[in-house]
Amino acid sequence: MEQLTEVTIEAIDLAAWAPYALDVQAVAFGLTPQEVAVRLQIVGRHAVQPGVQAYGALAEGRLVGFGYGMPNRREHWWSTVIQPHLEAQGHGDWLDDVFAVTELHVLPEYQGQGLGTRLIRTLCEGSGRPRSILSAIDAETPARRLYRSLGYRDLARPVRFPNTVRPYAVMGAHLPLIGSPVQSQAANSR
């Protein structure tokens, strides 16, 4: 589907944009109003974490996609859930000195146009970390294909988070991501 509206990627204040981000996530991920209310509180806590970065995909001032992440810390809830799975696969070191992509969502009508790629590249390139880690639904989805195309590989699966039905895969990539301008410059200088 071709979009006539230009979409820009801009840094956003995660706390201020949280309600709009959750609207996007609700549509993109199929969340119920109750799930949105719970996640809104979580995003509020994430917004004040050290090193958090958030970017929005904006079309005429409307948020049509977003992504955010932060340097991973082992005491974060997400880390405590994935740690035993990573350690069982010999990947426990992926919890240290890594940028965790916490959320990345694009409205369905804007998917397939490279916005997810632009968002995740922008997040990771500004992270200052050598690696990135994320979790995605453990199924062959467009998101998993996107992550693999950027260099992410499965580190642990299936991972079950409390109060979720679907299993997840934990994926990791060395930075810069495959095909990034930084990586291309490094390859050309060899």
PDB file of N, CA, C and O in Angstrom, residues 85-144:
ATOM      1  N   HIS A  85      16.425 -18.882  30.615  1.00  0.00           N
ATOM      2  CA  HIS A  85      16.333 -19.401  29.245  1.00  0.00           C
ATOM      3  C   HIS A  85      17.630 -19.141  28.486  1.00  0.00           C
ATOM      4  O   HIS A  85      18.121 -20.007  27.760  1.00  0.00           O
ATOM      5  N   LEU A  86      18.167 -17.924  28.638  1.00  0.00           N
ATOM      6  CA  LEU A  86      19.430 -17.602  27.979  1.00  0.00           C
ATOM      7  C   LEU A  86      20.567 -18.448  28.542  1.00  0.00           C
ATOM      8  O   LEU A  86      21.390 -18.978  27.781  1.00  0.00           O
ATOM      9  N   GLU A  87      20.629 -18.584  29.858  1.00  0.00           N
ATOM     10  CA  GLU A  87      21.702 -19.364  30.463  1.00  0.00           C
ATOM     11  C   GLU A  87      21.630 -20.829  30.046  1.00  0.00           C
ATOM     12  O   GLU A  87      22.664 -21.460  29.811  1.00  0.00           O
ATOM     13  N   ALA A  88      20.426 -21.371  29.915  1.00  0.00           N
ATOM     14  CA  ALA A  88      20.280 -22.762  29.482  1.00  0.00           C
ATOM     15  C   ALA A  88      20.826 -22.983  28.069  1.00  0.00           C
ATOM     16  O   ALA A  88      21.240 -24.089  27.729  1.00  0.00           O
ATOM     17  N   GLN A  89      20.841 -21.926  27.269  1.00  0.00           N
ATOM     18  CA  GLN A  89      21.350 -22.016  25.897  1.00  0.00           C
ATOM     19  C   GLN A  89      22.796 -21.525  25.785  1.00  0.00           C
ATOM     20  O   GLN A  89      23.327 -21.407  24.684  1.00  0.00           O
ATOM     21  N   GLY A  90      23.409 -21.182  26.923  1.00  0.00           N
ATOM     22  CA  GLY A  90      24.784 -20.698  26.912  1.00  0.00           C
ATOM     23  C   GLY A  90      24.917 -19.243  26.489  1.00  0.00           C
ATOM     24  O   GLY A  90      25.993 -18.816  26.062  1.00  0.00           O
ATOM     25  N   HIS A  91      23.830 -18.459  26.628  1.00  0.00           N
ATOM     26  CA  HIS A  91      23.835 -17.059  26.202  1.00  0.00           C
ATOM     27  C   HIS A  91      23.573 -16.081  27.348  1.00  0.00           C
ATOM     28  O   HIS A  91      23.102 -14.969  27.123  1.00  0.00           O
ATOM     29  N   GLY A  92      23.901 -16.454  28.577  1.00  0.00           N
ATOM     30  CA  GLY A  92      23.663 -15.574  29.722  1.00  0.00           C
ATOM     31  C   GLY A  92      24.383 -14.245  29.618  1.00  0.00           C
ATOM     32  O   GLY A  92      23.912 -13.236  30.146  1.00  0.00           O
ATOM     33  N   ASP A  93      25.519 -14.214  28.905  1.00  0.00           N
ATOM     34  CA  ASP A  93      26.266 -12.960  28.766  1.00  0.00           C
ATOM     35  C   ASP A  93      25.524 -11.919  27.938  1.00  0.00           C
ATOM     36  O   ASP A  93      25.884 -10.747  27.956  1.00  0.00           O
ATOM     37  N   TRP A  94      24.474 -12.315  27.232  1.00  0.00           N
ATOM     38  CA  TRP A  94      23.693 -11.366  26.435  1.00  0.00           C
ATOM     39  C   TRP A  94      22.854 -10.424  27.303  1.00  0.00           C
ATOM     40  O   TRP A  94      22.219  -9.518  26.781  1.00  0.00           O
ATOM     41  N   LEU A  95      22.878 -10.606  28.597  1.00  0.00           N
ATOM     42  CA  LEU A  95      22.160  -9.682  29.483  1.00  0.00           C
ATOM     43  C   LEU A  95      23.020  -8.492  29.886  1.00  0.00           C
ATOM     44  O   LEU A  95      22.525  -7.540  30.472  1.00  0.00           O
ATOM     45  N   ASP A  96      24.309  -8.543  29.569  1.00  0.00           N
ATOM     46  CA  ASP A  96      25.243  -7.498  29.984  1.00  0.00           C
ATOM     47  C   ASP A  96      25.712  -6.672  28.796  1.00  0.00           C
ATOM     48  O   ASP A  96      25.936  -7.212  27.704  1.00  0.00           O
ATOM     49  N   ASP A  97      25.888  -5.363  29.023  1.00  0.00           N
ATOM     50  CA  ASP A  97      26.384  -4.425  28.013  1.00  0.00           C
ATOM     51  C   ASP A  97      25.618  -4.582  26.696  1.00  0.00           C
ATOM     52  O   ASP A  97      26.199  -4.741  25.620  1.00  0.00           O
ATOM     53  N   VAL A  98      24.304  -4.537  26.810  1.00  0.00           N
ATOM     54  CA  VAL A  98      23.425  -4.750  25.656  1.00  0.00           C
ATOM     55  C   VAL A  98      22.268  -3.749  25.724  1.00  0.00           C
ATOM     56  O   VAL A  98      21.829  -3.362  26.802  1.00  0.00           O
ATOM     57  N   PHE A  99      21.807  -3.328  24.555  1.00  0.00           N
ATOM     58  CA  PHE A  99      20.658  -2.429  24.463  1.00  0.00           C
ATOM     59  C   PHE A  99      19.413  -3.269  24.227  1.00  0.00           C
ATOM     60  O   PHE A  99      19.351  -4.042  23.258  1.00  0.00           O
ATOM     61  N   ALA A 100      18.443  -3.140  25.113  1.00  0.00           N
ATOM     62  CA  ALA A 100      17.191  -3.896  24.998  1.00  0.00           C
ATOM     63  C   ALA A 100      16.158  -3.061  24.244  1.00  0.00           C
ATOM     64  O   ALA A 100      15.788  -1.977  24.694  1.00  0.00           O
ATOM     65  N   VAL A 101      15.720  -3.566  23.102  1.00  0.00           N
ATOM     66  CA  VAL A 101      14.621  -2.947  22.370  1.00  0.00           C
ATOM     67  C   VAL A 101      13.360  -3.426  23.077  1.00  0.00           C
ATOM     68  O   VAL A 101      13.006  -4.607  23.010  1.00  0.00           O
ATOM     69  N   THR A 102      12.701  -2.512  23.759  1.00  0.00           N
ATOM     70  CA  THR A 102      11.586  -2.874  24.623  1.00  0.00           C
ATOM     71  C   THR A 102      10.286  -3.016  23.846  1.00  0.00           C
ATOM     72  O   THR A 102       9.554  -3.981  24.019  1.00  0.00           O
ATOM     73  N   GLU A 103       9.980  -2.056  23.011  1.00  0.00           N
ATOM     74  CA  GLU A 103       8.768  -2.092  22.181  1.00  0.00           C
ATOM     75  C   GLU A 103       9.086  -1.511  20.813  1.00  0.00           C
ATOM     76  O   GLU A 103       9.863  -0.553  20.706  1.00  0.00           O
ATOM     77  N   LEU A 104       8.450  -2.064  19.794  1.00  0.00           N
ATOM     78  CA  LEU A 104       8.554  -1.565  18.428  1.00  0.00           C
ATOM     79  C   LEU A 104       7.256  -1.949  17.725  1.00  0.00           C
ATOM     80  O   LEU A 104       6.974  -3.136  17.571  1.00  0.00           O
ATOM     81  N   HIS A 105       6.463  -0.939  17.353  1.00  0.00           N
ATOM     82  CA  HIS A 105       5.166  -1.209  16.731  1.00  0.00           C
ATOM     83  C   HIS A 105       4.864  -0.161  15.667  1.00  0.00           C
ATOM     84  O   HIS A 105       5.193   1.016  15.833  1.00  0.00           O
ATOM     85  N   VAL A 106       4.223  -0.610  14.592  1.00  0.00           N
ATOM     86  CA  VAL A 106       3.811   0.265  13.493  1.00  0.00           C
ATOM     87  C   VAL A 106       2.362  -0.081  13.162  1.00  0.00           C
ATOM     88  O   VAL A 106       1.992  -1.261  13.109  1.00  0.00           O
ATOM     89  N   LEU A 107       1.549   0.948  12.948  1.00  0.00           N
ATOM     90  CA  LEU A 107       0.153   0.703  12.559  1.00  0.00           C
ATOM     91  C   LEU A 107       0.104  -0.161  11.301  1.00  0.00           C
ATOM     92  O   LEU A 107       0.925   0.026  10.389  1.00  0.00           O
ATOM     93  N   PRO A 108      -0.853  -1.083  11.208  1.00  0.00           N
ATOM     94  CA  PRO A 108      -0.914  -1.986  10.059  1.00  0.00           C
ATOM     95  C   PRO A 108      -0.893  -1.288   8.697  1.00  0.00           C
ATOM     96  O   PRO A 108      -0.219  -1.751   7.779  1.00  0.00           O
ATOM     97  N   GLU A 109      -1.577  -0.164   8.574  1.00  0.00           N
ATOM     98  CA  GLU A 109      -1.628   0.510   7.268  1.00  0.00           C
ATOM     99  C   GLU A 109      -0.294   1.157   6.888  1.00  0.00           C
ATOM    100  O   GLU A 109      -0.107   1.557   5.739  1.00  0.00           O
ATOM    101  N   TYR A 110       0.643   1.226   7.829  1.00  0.00           N
ATOM    102  CA  TYR A 110       1.966   1.790   7.556  1.00  0.00           C
ATOM    103  C   TYR A 110       3.062   0.714   7.555  1.00  0.00           C
ATOM    104  O   TYR A 110       4.233   1.026   7.363  1.00  0.00           O
ATOM    105  N   GLN A 111       2.683  -0.538   7.773  1.00  0.00           N
ATOM    106  CA  GLN A 111       3.660  -1.622   7.770  1.00  0.00           C
ATOM    107  C   GLN A 111       4.098  -1.930   6.342  1.00  0.00           C
ATOM    108  O   GLN A 111       3.395  -1.639   5.386  1.00  0.00           O
ATOM    109  N   GLY A 112       5.277  -2.528   6.235  1.00  0.00           N
ATOM    110  CA  GLY A 112       5.804  -2.921   4.933  1.00  0.00           C
ATOM    111  C   GLY A 112       6.438  -1.777   4.159  1.00  0.00           C
ATOM    112  O   GLY A 112       6.720  -1.909   2.971  1.00  0.00           O
ATOM    113  N   GLN A 113       6.663  -0.642   4.813  1.00  0.00           N
ATOM    114  CA  GLN A 113       7.239   0.527   4.145  1.00  0.00           C
ATOM    115  C   GLN A 113       8.591   0.924   4.723  1.00  0.00           C
ATOM    116  O   GLN A 113       9.106   1.995   4.437  1.00  0.00           O
ATOM    117  N   GLY A 114       9.140   0.071   5.564  1.00  0.00           N
ATOM    118  CA  GLY A 114      10.454   0.340   6.126  1.00  0.00           C
ATOM    119  C   GLY A 114      10.458   1.137   7.415  1.00  0.00           C
ATOM    120  O   GLY A 114      11.532   1.470   7.916  1.00  0.00           O
ATOM    121  N   LEU A 115       9.296   1.448   7.976  1.00  0.00           N
ATOM    122  CA  LEU A 115       9.271   2.239   9.211  1.00  0.00           C
ATOM    123  C   LEU A 115       9.847   1.472  10.394  1.00  0.00           C
ATOM    124  O   LEU A 115      10.590   2.033  11.206  1.00  0.00           O
ATOM    125  N   GLY A 116       9.517   0.188  10.498  1.00  0.00           N
ATOM    126  CA  GLY A 116      10.071  -0.621  11.579  1.00  0.00           C
ATOM    127  C   GLY A 116      11.587  -0.668  11.492  1.00  0.00           C
ATOM    128  O   GLY A 116      12.280  -0.532  12.508  1.00  0.00           O
ATOM    129  N   THR A 117      12.101  -0.826  10.274  1.00  0.00           N
ATOM    130  CA  THR A 117      13.549  -0.844  10.065  1.00  0.00           C
ATOM    131  C   THR A 117      14.164   0.485  10.477  1.00  0.00           C
ATOM    132  O   THR A 117      15.179   0.519  11.190  1.00  0.00           O
ATOM    133  N   ARG A 118      13.567   1.578  10.059  1.00  0.00           N
ATOM    134  CA  ARG A 118      14.103   2.900  10.404  1.00  0.00           C
ATOM    135  C   ARG A 118      14.066   3.132  11.912  1.00  0.00           C
ATOM    136  O   ARG A 118      15.017   3.669  12.494  1.00  0.00           O
ATOM    137  N   LEU A 119      12.991   2.720  12.557  1.00  0.00           N
ATOM    138  CA  LEU A 119      12.873   2.908  13.999  1.00  0.00           C
ATOM    139  C   LEU A 119      13.931   2.102  14.759  1.00  0.00           C
ATOM    140  O   LEU A 119      14.626   2.633  15.628  1.00  0.00           O
ATOM    141  N   ILE A 120      14.066   0.822  14.440  1.00  0.00           N
ATOM    142  CA  ILE A 120      15.000  -0.010  15.193  1.00  0.00           C
ATOM    143  C   ILE A 120      16.449   0.388  14.910  1.00  0.00           C
ATOM    144  O   ILE A 120      17.289   0.392  15.807  1.00  0.00           O
ATOM    145  N   ARG A 121      16.743   0.775  13.687  1.00  0.00           N
ATOM    146  CA  ARG A 121      18.102   1.241  13.383  1.00  0.00           C
ATOM    147  C   ARG A 121      18.425   2.502  14.184  1.00  0.00           C
ATOM    148  O   ARG A 121      19.507   2.635  14.754  1.00  0.00           O
ATOM    149  N   THR A 122      17.490   3.440  14.208  1.00  0.00           N
ATOM    150  CA  THR A 122      17.697   4.685  14.936  1.00  0.00           C
ATOM    151  C   THR A 122      17.922   4.405  16.420  1.00  0.00           C
ATOM    152  O   THR A 122      18.836   4.969  17.041  1.00  0.00           O
ATOM    153  N   LEU A 123      17.115   3.529  16.990  1.00  0.00           N
ATOM    154  CA  LEU A 123      17.278   3.166  18.399  1.00  0.00           C
ATOM    155  C   LEU A 123      18.656   2.559  18.660  1.00  0.00           C
ATOM    156  O   LEU A 123      19.378   2.994  19.557  1.00  0.00           O
ATOM    157  N   CYS A 124      18.994   1.560  17.874  1.00  0.00           N
ATOM    158  CA  CYS A 124      20.227   0.818  18.122  1.00  0.00           C
ATOM    159  C   CYS A 124      21.480   1.634  17.829  1.00  0.00           C
ATOM    160  O   CYS A 124      22.468   1.540  18.555  1.00  0.00           O
ATOM    161  N   GLU A 125      21.447   2.440  16.787  1.00  0.00           N
ATOM    162  CA  GLU A 125      22.634   3.215  16.423  1.00  0.00           C
ATOM    163  C   GLU A 125      22.972   4.264  17.472  1.00  0.00           C
ATOM    164  O   GLU A 125      24.127   4.619  17.633  1.00  0.00           O
ATOM    165  N   GLY A 126      21.992   4.725  18.201  1.00  0.00           N
ATOM    166  CA  GLY A 126      22.243   5.712  19.243  1.00  0.00           C
ATOM    167  C   GLY A 126      22.439   5.116  20.622  1.00  0.00           C
ATOM    168  O   GLY A 126      22.559   5.841  21.605  1.00  0.00           O
ATOM    169  N   SER A 127      22.491   3.796  20.714  1.00  0.00           N
ATOM    170  CA  SER A 127      22.525   3.148  22.027  1.00  0.00           C
ATOM    171  C   SER A 127      23.886   3.173  22.701  1.00  0.00           C
ATOM    172  O   SER A 127      23.964   3.072  23.924  1.00  0.00           O
ATOM    173  N   GLY A 128      24.964   3.233  21.928  1.00  0.00           N
ATOM    174  CA  GLY A 128      26.294   3.187  22.514  1.00  0.00           C
ATOM    175  C   GLY A 128      26.682   1.813  23.038  1.00  0.00           C
ATOM    176  O   GLY A 128      27.656   1.676  23.777  1.00  0.00           O
ATOM    177  N   ARG A 129      25.943   0.793  22.688  1.00  0.00           N
ATOM    178  CA  ARG A 129      26.212  -0.573  23.138  1.00  0.00           C
ATOM    179  C   ARG A 129      26.688  -1.419  21.950  1.00  0.00           C
ATOM    180  O   ARG A 129      26.352  -1.127  20.803  1.00  0.00           O
ATOM    181  N   PRO A 130      27.413  -2.503  22.217  1.00  0.00           N
ATOM    182  CA  PRO A 130      27.898  -3.354  21.123  1.00  0.00           C
ATOM    183  C   PRO A 130      26.874  -4.364  20.614  1.00  0.00           C
ATOM    184  O   PRO A 130      27.051  -4.952  19.545  1.00  0.00           O
ATOM    185  N   ARG A 131      25.794  -4.554  21.386  1.00  0.00           N
ATOM    186  CA  ARG A 131      24.790  -5.554  21.005  1.00  0.00           C
ATOM    187  C   ARG A 131      23.393  -5.070  21.371  1.00  0.00           C
ATOM    188  O   ARG A 131      23.237  -4.186  22.200  1.00  0.00           O
ATOM    189  N   SER A 132      22.415  -5.728  20.749  1.00  0.00           N
ATOM    190  CA  SER A 132      21.012  -5.436  21.029  1.00  0.00           C
ATOM    191  C   SER A 132      20.284  -6.748  21.269  1.00  0.00           C
ATOM    192  O   SER A 132      20.611  -7.774  20.668  1.00  0.00           O
ATOM    193  N   ILE A 133      19.282  -6.682  22.135  1.00  0.00           N
ATOM    194  CA  ILE A 133      18.482  -7.858  22.457  1.00  0.00           C
ATOM    195  C   ILE A 133      17.012  -7.451  22.471  1.00  0.00           C
ATOM    196  O   ILE A 133      16.683  -6.294  22.759  1.00  0.00           O
ATOM    197  N   LEU A 134      16.133  -8.390  22.136  1.00  0.00           N
ATOM    198  CA  LEU A 134      14.693  -8.130  22.148  1.00  0.00           C
ATOM    199  C   LEU A 134      13.957  -9.450  22.255  1.00  0.00           C
ATOM    200  O   LEU A 134      14.552 -10.519  22.116  1.00  0.00           O
ATOM    201  N   SER A 135      12.665  -9.371  22.488  1.00  0.00           N
ATOM    202  CA  SER A 135      11.827 -10.564  22.449  1.00  0.00           C
ATOM    203  C   SER A 135      10.713 -10.321  21.442  1.00  0.00           C
ATOM    204  O   SER A 135      10.240  -9.198  21.278  1.00  0.00           O
ATOM    205  N   ALA A 136      10.346 -11.394  20.760  1.00  0.00           N
ATOM    206  CA  ALA A 136       9.296 -11.330  19.744  1.00  0.00           C
ATOM    207  C   ALA A 136       8.474 -12.608  19.834  1.00  0.00           C
ATOM    208  O   ALA A 136       8.980 -13.654  20.263  1.00  0.00           O
ATOM    209  N   ILE A 137       7.232 -12.518  19.420  1.00  0.00           N
ATOM    210  CA  ILE A 137       6.386 -13.711  19.407  1.00  0.00           C
ATOM    211  C   ILE A 137       7.089 -14.797  18.605  1.00  0.00           C
ATOM    212  O   ILE A 137       7.623 -14.547  17.524  1.00  0.00           O
ATOM    213  N   ASP A 138       7.118 -16.002  19.155  1.00  0.00           N
ATOM    214  CA  ASP A 138       7.834 -17.119  18.544  1.00  0.00           C
ATOM    215  C   ASP A 138       6.989 -17.755  17.446  1.00  0.00           C
ATOM    216  O   ASP A 138       6.431 -18.836  17.606  1.00  0.00           O
ATOM    217  N   ALA A 139       6.896 -17.036  16.340  1.00  0.00           N
ATOM    218  CA  ALA A 139       6.174 -17.504  15.154  1.00  0.00           C
ATOM    219  C   ALA A 139       6.784 -16.813  13.949  1.00  0.00           C
ATOM    220  O   ALA A 139       7.495 -15.817  14.090  1.00  0.00           O
ATOM    221  N   GLU A 140       6.533 -17.344  12.783  1.00  0.00           N
ATOM    222  CA  GLU A 140       7.059 -16.722  11.558  1.00  0.00           C
ATOM    223  C   GLU A 140       6.181 -15.532  11.198  1.00  0.00           C
ATOM    224  O   GLU A 140       5.214 -15.654  10.458  1.00  0.00           O
ATOM    225  N   THR A 141       6.539 -14.389  11.742  1.00  0.00           N
ATOM    226  CA  THR A 141       5.793 -13.154  11.541  1.00  0.00           C
ATOM    227  C   THR A 141       6.644 -12.174  10.740  1.00  0.00           C
ATOM    228  O   THR A 141       7.866 -12.342  10.653  1.00  0.00           O
ATOM    229  N   PRO A 142       6.035 -11.134  10.189  1.00  0.00           N
ATOM    230  CA  PRO A 142       6.842 -10.093   9.534  1.00  0.00           C
ATOM    231  C   PRO A 142       7.885  -9.489  10.479  1.00  0.00           C
ATOM    232  O   PRO A 142       9.001  -9.176  10.055  1.00  0.00           O
ATOM    233  N   ALA A 143       7.556  -9.354  11.758  1.00  0.00           N
ATOM    234  CA  ALA A 143       8.511  -8.794  12.721  1.00  0.00           C
ATOM    235  C   ALA A 143       9.735  -9.690  12.837  1.00  0.00           C
ATOM    236  O   ALA A 143      10.874  -9.206  12.793  1.00  0.00           O
ATOM    237  N   ARG A 144       9.540 -10.990  12.966  1.00  0.00           N
ATOM    238  CA  ARG A 144      10.690 -11.911  13.079  1.00  0.00           C
ATOM    239  C   ARG A 144      11.536 -11.872  11.812  1.00  0.00           C
ATOM    240  O   ARG A 144      12.760 -11.896  11.876  1.00  0.00           O
TER     241      ARG A 144
END
